XYZ file of N, CA and C in Angstrom:
588
model
N 46.609 152.833 191.834
C 46.441 154.032 191.020
C 45.728 153.664 189.728
N 44.971 154.616 189.209
C 44.260 154.418 187.944
C 44.443 155.663 187.091
N 44.858 155.436 185.843
C 45.138 156.552 184.936
C 44.402 156.330 183.632
N 43.748 157.365 183.140
C 43.107 157.343 181.828
C 43.763 158.409 180.966
N 44.140 158.020 179.768
C 44.847 158.931 178.869
C 44.191 158.930 177.490
N 43.916 160.119 176.980
C 43.407 160.279 175.613
C 44.424 161.077 174.818
N 44.695 160.644 173.606
C 45.638 161.378 172.762
C 45.130 161.422 171.334
N 45.482 162.491 170.660
C 45.118 162.687 169.258
C 46.329 163.240 168.524
N 46.736 162.575 167.446
C 47.899 163.008 166.682
C 47.544 163.115 165.207
N 48.254 163.993 164.515
C 48.047 164.197 163.077
C 49.403 164.256 162.403
N 49.525 163.579 161.290
C 50.754 163.561 160.507
C 50.361 163.828 159.055
N 50.716 164.999 158.549
C 50.260 165.414 157.222
C 51.421 166.083 156.494
N 51.892 165.476 155.415
C 53.039 166.050 154.720
C 53.077 165.625 153.255
N 53.721 166.452 152.457
C 54.121 166.120 151.089
C 55.567 166.572 150.959
N 56.460 165.649 150.695
C 57.876 165.973 150.536
C 58.390 165.333 149.254
N 59.528 165.800 148.808
C 60.168 165.182 147.653
C 61.569 164.739 148.049
N 62.032 163.693 147.393
C 63.403 163.252 147.596
C 64.022 162.902 146.242
N 65.332 163.000 146.119
C 65.973 162.763 144.822
C 65.799 161.326 144.350
N 65.484 161.185 143.074
C 65.215 159.878 142.466
C 65.974 159.798 141.143
N 66.672 158.686 140.934
C 67.414 158.524 139.674
C 67.091 157.198 139.004
N 65.864 156.723 139.131
C 65.560 155.428 138.511
C 65.448 155.494 136.994
N 65.512 156.686 136.414
C 65.503 156.829 134.956
C 66.856 157.286 134.413
N 67.891 157.274 135.254
C 69.238 157.588 134.784
C 69.443 159.052 134.437
N 68.913 159.955 135.285
C 69.083 161.386 135.042
C 70.416 161.939 135.523
N 71.064 161.252 136.459
C 72.299 161.762 137.046
C 73.393 162.028 136.004
N 73.613 161.152 135.033
C 74.641 161.475 134.031
C 74.370 162.782 133.281
N 73.120 163.199 133.251
C 72.769 164.477 132.611
C 72.781 165.641 133.594
N 73.223 165.383 134.842
C 73.297 166.445 135.841
C 71.969 166.805 136.457
N 70.990 165.878 136.433
C 69.659 166.155 136.948
C 69.208 165.057 137.904
N 68.283 165.401 138.788
C 67.583 164.407 139.602
C 66.100 164.747 139.604
N 65.290 163.707 139.635
C 63.838 163.866 139.662
C 63.374 164.052 141.106
N 62.378 164.910 141.305
C 61.807 165.113 142.636
C 60.671 164.109 142.836
N 60.999 162.968 143.451
C 59.994 161.933 143.710
C 59.164 162.323 144.928
N 57.871 162.109 144.838
C 56.948 162.552 145.888
C 56.710 161.448 146.911
N 56.804 161.812 148.188
C 56.407 160.961 149.305
C 55.372 161.750 150.102
N 54.286 161.089 150.493
C 53.239 161.837 151.186
C 52.501 160.957 152.176
N 51.853 161.613 153.134
C 51.031 160.918 154.116
C 50.069 161.923 154.744
N 48.863 161.458 154.991
C 47.882 162.235 155.755
C 47.187 161.249 156.682
N 47.569 161.256 157.937
C 46.996 160.292 158.883
C 46.662 160.976 160.198
N 45.643 160.471 160.846
C 45.256 160.945 162.173
C 44.968 159.733 163.047
N 45.394 159.812 164.297
C 45.229 158.708 165.235
C 44.653 159.224 166.540
N 43.609 158.562 167.020
C 43.013 158.871 168.318
C 43.086 157.615 169.180
N 43.576 157.771 170.389
C 43.699 156.617 171.275
C 43.183 156.937 172.666
N 42.630 155.912 173.307
C 42.115 156.010 174.660
C 42.643 154.816 175.445
N 43.344 155.085 176.542
C 43.994 154.036 177.319
C 43.656 154.207 178.797
N 43.309 153.106 179.453
C 43.093 153.111 180.892
C 44.036 152.093 181.518
N 44.766 152.521 182.551
C 45.739 151.650 183.204
C 45.532 151.680 184.706
N 45.489 150.490 185.311
C 45.334 150.354 186.755
C 46.555 149.629 187.314
N 47.180 150.216 188.348
C 48.387 149.642 188.951
C 48.178 149.429 190.440
N 48.755 148.361 190.945
C 48.786 148.073 192.368
C 50.233 147.745 192.716
N 50.786 148.441 193.687
C 52.179 148.200 194.062
C 52.301 148.157 195.574
N 53.343 147.510 196.060
C 53.562 147.412 197.494
C 54.738 146.518 197.794
N 54.847 146.094 199.033
C 55.927 145.172 199.409
C 55.443 144.250 200.520
N 56.098 143.108 200.620
C 55.779 142.124 201.647
C 57.030 141.281 201.888
N 57.029 140.519 202.942
C 58.189 139.697 203.294
C 57.783 138.235 203.312
N 58.593 137.400 202.649
C 58.376 135.953 202.615
C 59.692 135.265 202.960
N 59.690 134.392 203.963
C 60.886 133.673 204.401
C 62.042 134.625 204.694
N 61.726 135.808 205.202
C 62.751 136.774 205.561
C 63.261 137.629 204.423
N 62.753 137.415 203.197
C 63.192 138.196 202.044
C 62.112 139.212 201.676
N 62.545 140.462 201.474
C 61.602 141.504 201.112
C 61.271 141.414 199.629
N 59.989 141.488 199.315
C 59.500 141.496 197.942
C 58.845 142.849 197.664
N 59.257 143.503 196.594
C 58.638 144.746 196.153
C 57.965 144.470 194.821
N 56.645 144.628 194.741
C 55.907 144.193 193.558
C 55.148 145.344 192.910
N 54.850 145.148 191.645
C 53.961 146.038 190.884
C 53.174 145.160 189.936
N 51.850 145.302 189.959
C 51.002 144.499 189.081
C 49.855 145.368 188.589
N 49.242 144.960 187.502
C 48.152 145.778 186.992
C 47.616 145.301 185.667
N 46.784 146.141 185.089
C 46.155 145.836 183.808
C 46.020 147.090 182.969
N 45.890 146.884 181.684
C 45.786 147.997 180.745
C 44.739 147.658 179.697
N 43.932 148.650 179.331
C 42.859 148.476 178.356
C 42.892 149.674 177.426
N 42.866 149.418 176.108
C 42.979 150.550 175.201
C 42.329 150.326 173.852
N 42.114 151.452 173.145
C 41.582 151.430 171.785
C 42.281 152.527 170.991
N 42.609 152.198 169.752
C 43.285 153.158 168.882
C 42.636 153.122 167.502
N 42.265 154.300 166.997
C 41.651 154.408 165.673
C 42.527 155.298 164.796
N 42.830 154.806 163.583
C 43.694 155.540 162.663
C 43.035 155.628 161.296
N 43.038 156.817 160.732
C 42.659 157.036 159.339
C 43.919 157.463 158.611
N 44.302 156.700 157.594
C 45.565 156.974 156.915
C 45.369 156.937 155.408
N 45.942 157.919 154.748
C 45.884 157.973 153.299
C 47.137 158.674 152.797
N 47.373 158.547 151.498
C 48.439 159.316 150.870
C 47.797 160.355 149.960
N 48.579 161.359 149.602
C 48.135 162.356 148.641
C 48.443 161.856 147.236
N 47.547 162.124 146.315
C 47.793 161.794 144.910
C 48.345 163.052 144.247
N 49.657 163.036 144.005
C 50.336 164.202 143.449
C 50.756 163.875 142.017
N 50.146 164.547 141.055
C 50.450 164.318 139.630
C 51.521 165.317 139.211
N 52.667 164.789 138.807
C 53.773 165.625 138.351
C 54.187 165.187 136.956
N 55.261 165.781 136.449
C 55.736 165.455 135.105
C 56.477 164.139 135.057
N 56.941 163.792 133.878
C 57.659 162.533 133.665
C 58.953 162.512 134.466
N 59.291 161.313 135.017
C 60.472 161.241 135.865
C 61.774 161.023 135.104
N 61.726 161.084 133.759
C 62.979 161.012 133.013
C 63.491 162.400 132.623
N 62.858 163.450 133.178
C 63.302 164.843 133.013
C 63.478 165.241 131.548
N 62.473 165.010 130.693
C 62.650 165.341 129.279
C 62.735 166.841 129.016
N 62.199 167.655 129.933
C 62.171 169.105 129.715
C 63.164 169.844 130.610
N 64.117 169.110 131.196
C 65.135 169.750 132.004
C 64.652 170.127 133.386
N 65.361 171.115 133.987
C 65.080 171.462 135.374
C 64.419 172.827 135.539
N 63.910 173.363 134.509
C 63.320 174.698 134.595
C 61.822 174.695 134.662
N 61.217 175.856 134.395
C 59.757 175.977 134.479
C 59.029 175.159 133.426
N 59.679 174.854 132.302
C 59.004 174.065 131.257
C 58.605 172.690 131.778
N 59.414 172.132 132.669
C 59.119 170.819 133.247
C 58.416 170.906 134.579
N 57.929 172.087 134.947
C 57.220 172.259 136.211
C 58.111 172.105 137.426
N 59.416 172.257 137.236
C 60.406 172.102 138.312
C 60.355 170.713 138.949
N 59.881 169.725 138.196
C 59.850 168.358 138.721
C 61.234 167.735 138.750
N 62.176 168.326 138.045
C 63.565 167.910 138.087
C 64.400 169.106 138.527
N 65.530 168.819 139.152
C 66.417 169.887 139.593
C 67.858 169.509 139.317
N 68.723 170.493 139.390
C 70.136 170.271 139.124
C 70.758 169.380 140.193
N 71.563 168.419 139.760
C 72.263 167.541 140.691
C 73.316 168.320 141.477
N 74.011 169.232 140.796
C 75.143 169.932 141.400
C 74.752 171.241 142.088
N 73.622 171.839 141.706
C 73.215 173.112 142.291
C 71.691 173.152 142.447
N 71.133 172.261 143.291
C 69.668 172.235 143.442
C 69.179 173.505 144.132
N 68.002 173.948 143.712
C 67.430 175.163 144.278
C 66.207 174.805 145.126
N 66.336 174.886 146.463
C 65.183 174.534 147.309
C 64.040 175.523 147.201
N 64.269 176.663 146.554
C 63.229 177.680 146.424
C 62.483 177.601 145.093
N 62.739 176.541 144.313
C 61.974 176.375 143.074
C 60.481 176.349 143.392
N 59.659 176.999 142.588
C 58.199 177.007 142.839
C 57.544 175.713 142.376
N 58.023 174.583 142.939
C 57.477 173.281 142.550
C 56.054 173.153 143.060
N 55.205 172.595 142.227
C 53.843 172.278 142.658
C 53.295 171.193 141.744
N 52.441 170.390 142.284
C 51.803 169.345 141.499
C 50.299 169.456 141.610
N 49.602 168.678 140.803
C 48.147 168.603 140.892
C 47.817 167.633 142.021
N 47.282 168.144 143.123
C 47.164 167.366 144.347
C 45.711 167.054 144.673
N 45.435 165.779 144.889
C 44.129 165.335 145.379
C 44.368 164.293 146.468
N 43.335 164.042 147.273
C 43.454 163.051 148.347
C 43.004 161.678 147.864
N 43.779 160.666 148.224
C 43.346 159.298 147.987
C 42.379 158.871 149.094
N 41.633 157.823 148.843
C 40.705 157.311 149.853
C 41.485 156.756 151.042
N 40.982 156.937 152.260
C 41.730 156.493 153.445
C 41.503 155.024 153.778
N 42.416 154.484 154.553
C 42.259 153.190 155.194
C 41.940 153.440 156.659
N 40.834 152.868 157.139
C 40.429 153.023 158.535
C 40.892 151.783 159.304
N 41.628 151.995 160.363
C 42.139 150.894 161.176
C 41.743 151.103 162.634
N 41.211 150.062 163.250
C 40.839 150.112 164.666
C 41.529 148.963 165.391
N 42.226 149.299 166.464
C 42.897 148.287 167.287
C 42.372 148.375 168.707
N 42.046 147.223 169.266
C 41.639 147.134 170.671
C 42.565 146.138 171.354
N 42.936 146.453 172.575
C 43.852 145.551 173.261
C 43.645 145.623 174.772
N 44.110 144.573 175.438
C 44.166 144.568 176.893
C 45.403 143.796 177.316
N 45.885 144.107 178.494
C 47.113 143.474 178.982
C 47.049 143.312 180.490
N 47.719 142.276 180.998
C 47.909 142.031 182.425
C 49.393 141.833 182.670
N 49.890 142.336 183.783
C 51.322 142.222 184.043
C 51.596 142.177 185.543
N 52.776 141.642 185.874
C 53.218 141.592 187.260
C 54.732 141.569 187.326
N 55.302 142.322 188.253
C 56.751 142.386 188.441
C 57.058 142.289 189.933
N 58.191 141.655 190.244
C 58.575 141.500 191.637
C 60.091 141.578 191.741
N 60.564 142.262 192.781
C 61.986 142.309 193.098
C 62.176 141.681 194.466
N 62.982 140.632 194.519
C 63.257 139.912 195.762
C 64.657 140.299 196.234
N 64.749 140.866 197.440
C 66.031 141.292 197.997
C 66.589 140.192 198.889
N 67.735 139.625 198.465
C 68.382 138.590 199.271
C 69.287 139.214 200.331
N 70.083 140.188 199.899
C 70.966 140.937 200.799
C 70.943 142.390 200.346
N 71.747 143.230 200.973
C 71.822 144.616 200.563
C 72.395 144.762 199.157
N 73.177 143.769 198.724
C 73.826 143.859 197.414
C 73.169 143.002 196.340
N 72.482 141.949 196.711
C 71.943 141.006 195.732
C 70.419 141.025 195.728
N 69.847 141.045 194.519
C 68.389 140.958 194.384
C 68.046 140.267 193.068
N 66.807 139.818 192.964
C 66.323 139.111 191.779
C 65.090 139.829 191.250
N 65.116 140.186 189.973
C 63.966 140.828 189.327
C 63.222 139.801 188.480
N 61.905 139.730 188.645
C 61.057 138.825 187.873
C 59.883 139.620 187.315
N 59.469 139.311 186.089
C 58.327 140.012 185.515
C 57.710 139.239 184.371
N 56.403 139.411 184.190
C 55.700 138.774 183.083
C 54.551 139.682 182.642
N 54.273 139.674 181.337
C 53.191 140.492 180.788
C 52.506 139.711 179.669
N 51.186 139.778 179.662
C 50.384 139.145 178.613
C 49.600 140.237 177.887
N 49.696 140.259 176.550
C 49.000 141.243 175.722
C 48.085 140.546 174.731
N 46.887 141.087 174.563
C 45.922 140.593 173.576
C 45.537 141.762 172.665
N 45.734 141.585 171.356
C 45.429 142.622 170.376
C 44.420 142.102 169.356
N 43.482 142.976 168.980
C 42.581 142.692 167.868
C 42.547 143.927 166.977
N 42.899 143.739 165.715
C 42.999 144.859 164.770
C 42.126 144.575 163.550
N 41.421 145.611 163.105
C 40.596 145.506 161.907
C 40.871 146.716 161.022
N 41.152 146.447 159.750
C 41.434 147.509 158.781
C 40.415 147.459 157.658
N 39.960 148.644 157.245
C 39.018 148.782 156.139
C 39.703 149.548 155.009
N 40.409 148.852 154.126
C 41.064 149.556 153.013
C 40.028 150.042 152.009
N 40.378 151.061 151.207
C 39.409 151.593 150.236
C 39.044 150.597 149.148
N 39.925 149.650 148.887
C 39.636 148.597 147.908
C 39.881 147.243 148.558
N 39.082 146.288 148.228
C 39.279 144.952 148.784
C 38.487 144.726 150.051
N 38.638 143.516 150.607
C 37.897 143.111 151.795
C 38.562 143.643 153.052
N 37.777 143.678 154.132
C 38.326 144.056 155.431
C 39.389 143.045 155.857
N 40.343 143.529 156.624
C 41.427 142.690 157.122
C 41.354 142.683 158.642
N 41.365 141.482 159.232
C 41.316 141.361 160.687
C 42.450 140.484 161.177
N 42.958 140.811 162.365
C 44.032 140.015 162.953
C 43.890 140.036 164.469
N 44.069 138.879 165.078
C 44.088 138.763 166.533
C 45.418 138.156 166.942
N 46.106 138.811 167.869
C 47.427 138.356 168.288
C 47.517 138.367 169.806
N 48.275 137.406 170.336
C 48.535 137.315 171.765
C 50.037 137.208 171.989
N 50.527 137.949 172.964
C 51.957 137.954 173.243
C 52.191 137.750 174.734
N 53.207 136.956 175.033
C 53.681 136.818 176.407
C 55.136 137.262 176.426
N 55.445 138.233 177.269
C 56.824 138.686 177.422
C 57.210 138.562 178.890
N 58.485 138.363 179.133
C 58.931 138.158 180.510
C 60.353 138.675 180.673
N 60.744 138.803 181.924
C 62.106 139.225 182.215
C 62.571 138.562 183.499
N 63.860 138.280 183.554
C 64.499 137.744 184.742
C 65.881 138.374 184.834
N 66.232 138.869 186.002
C 67.546 139.479 186.144
C 68.075 139.379 187.560
N 69.323 138.938 187.677
C 70.005 138.899 188.958
C 70.843 140.169 189.066
N 70.614 140.953 190.108
C 71.234 142.275 190.233
C 72.236 142.265 191.389
N 73.429 142.799 191.111
C 74.465 142.970 192.123
C 74.809 144.448 192.209
N 74.759 145.013 193.398
C 75.051 146.433 193.602
C 76.308 146.560 194.465
N 77.462 146.780 193.821
C 78.714 146.806 194.590
C 78.915 148.083 195.394
N 78.321 149.200 194.979
C 78.553 150.486 195.651
C 77.364 150.856 196.530
N 77.647 151.521 197.642
C 76.588 151.900 198.572
C 75.613 152.893 197.952
N 76.096 153.780 197.054
C 75.191 154.782 196.476
C 74.246 154.188 195.440
N 74.355 152.897 195.165
C 73.415 152.241 194.273
C 72.346 151.460 194.996
N 72.361 151.551 196.330
C 71.400 150.799 197.124
C 70.319 151.701 197.672
N 69.407 151.122 198.438
C 68.277 151.880 198.962
C 68.744 152.924 199.977
N 67.958 153.999 200.075
C 68.283 155.098 200.971
C 68.380 154.639 202.415
N 67.570 153.642 202.803
C 67.552 153.214 204.195
C 68.903 152.658 204.639
N 69.746 152.247 203.677
C 71.026 151.664 204.016
C 72.025 152.702 204.509
N 71.723 153.991 204.369
C 72.631 155.053 204.776
C 72.363 155.542 206.191
N 71.380 154.970 206.846
C 71.070 155.424 208.195
C 72.225 155.120 209.143
N 72.412 156.024 210.081
C 73.507 155.856 211.046
C 73.261 154.614 211.899
N 74.337 153.909 212.199
C 74.249 152.693 212.987
C 74.279 153.048 214.478
């Protein structure tokens, strides 16, 4: 089987969370600290699988092997939100632009707003490929052995708005081994239920 998948995602938000790094809590106030993100990711992945079964020395082997090739591009930036001082010198009302709110009775409907501009984005491109193989060896109806290995190669390049480009190449080998015991008949293959 061969599958090609394209996906596009967007994550765009400006939120505030309570901040007390200036000691506003004793005065019954908390500062609305800004957290933001504007990112978009486009990815293209192609995966090819080959599966089947064969018998060696009387033991049935069920295998799956294949390869994967992909590319992912991300543009990520934060919003530059200019608000008032975080020590809440003007309290929690309109004079302070609602940048601070009451600790004991916060109002989520405050007309908070800041001076918002976009920061320059960081462009990141990742390319990767992988090869893998898995096999299940059936010794008896109850006992089997699972074996698997996967090799991944990644190359990532980032272009931040300031500074030099950043590149990284990584290789990973992952594997699995498992001895499986199936004590109940309903956990075994359907063929085991055939009438004798």
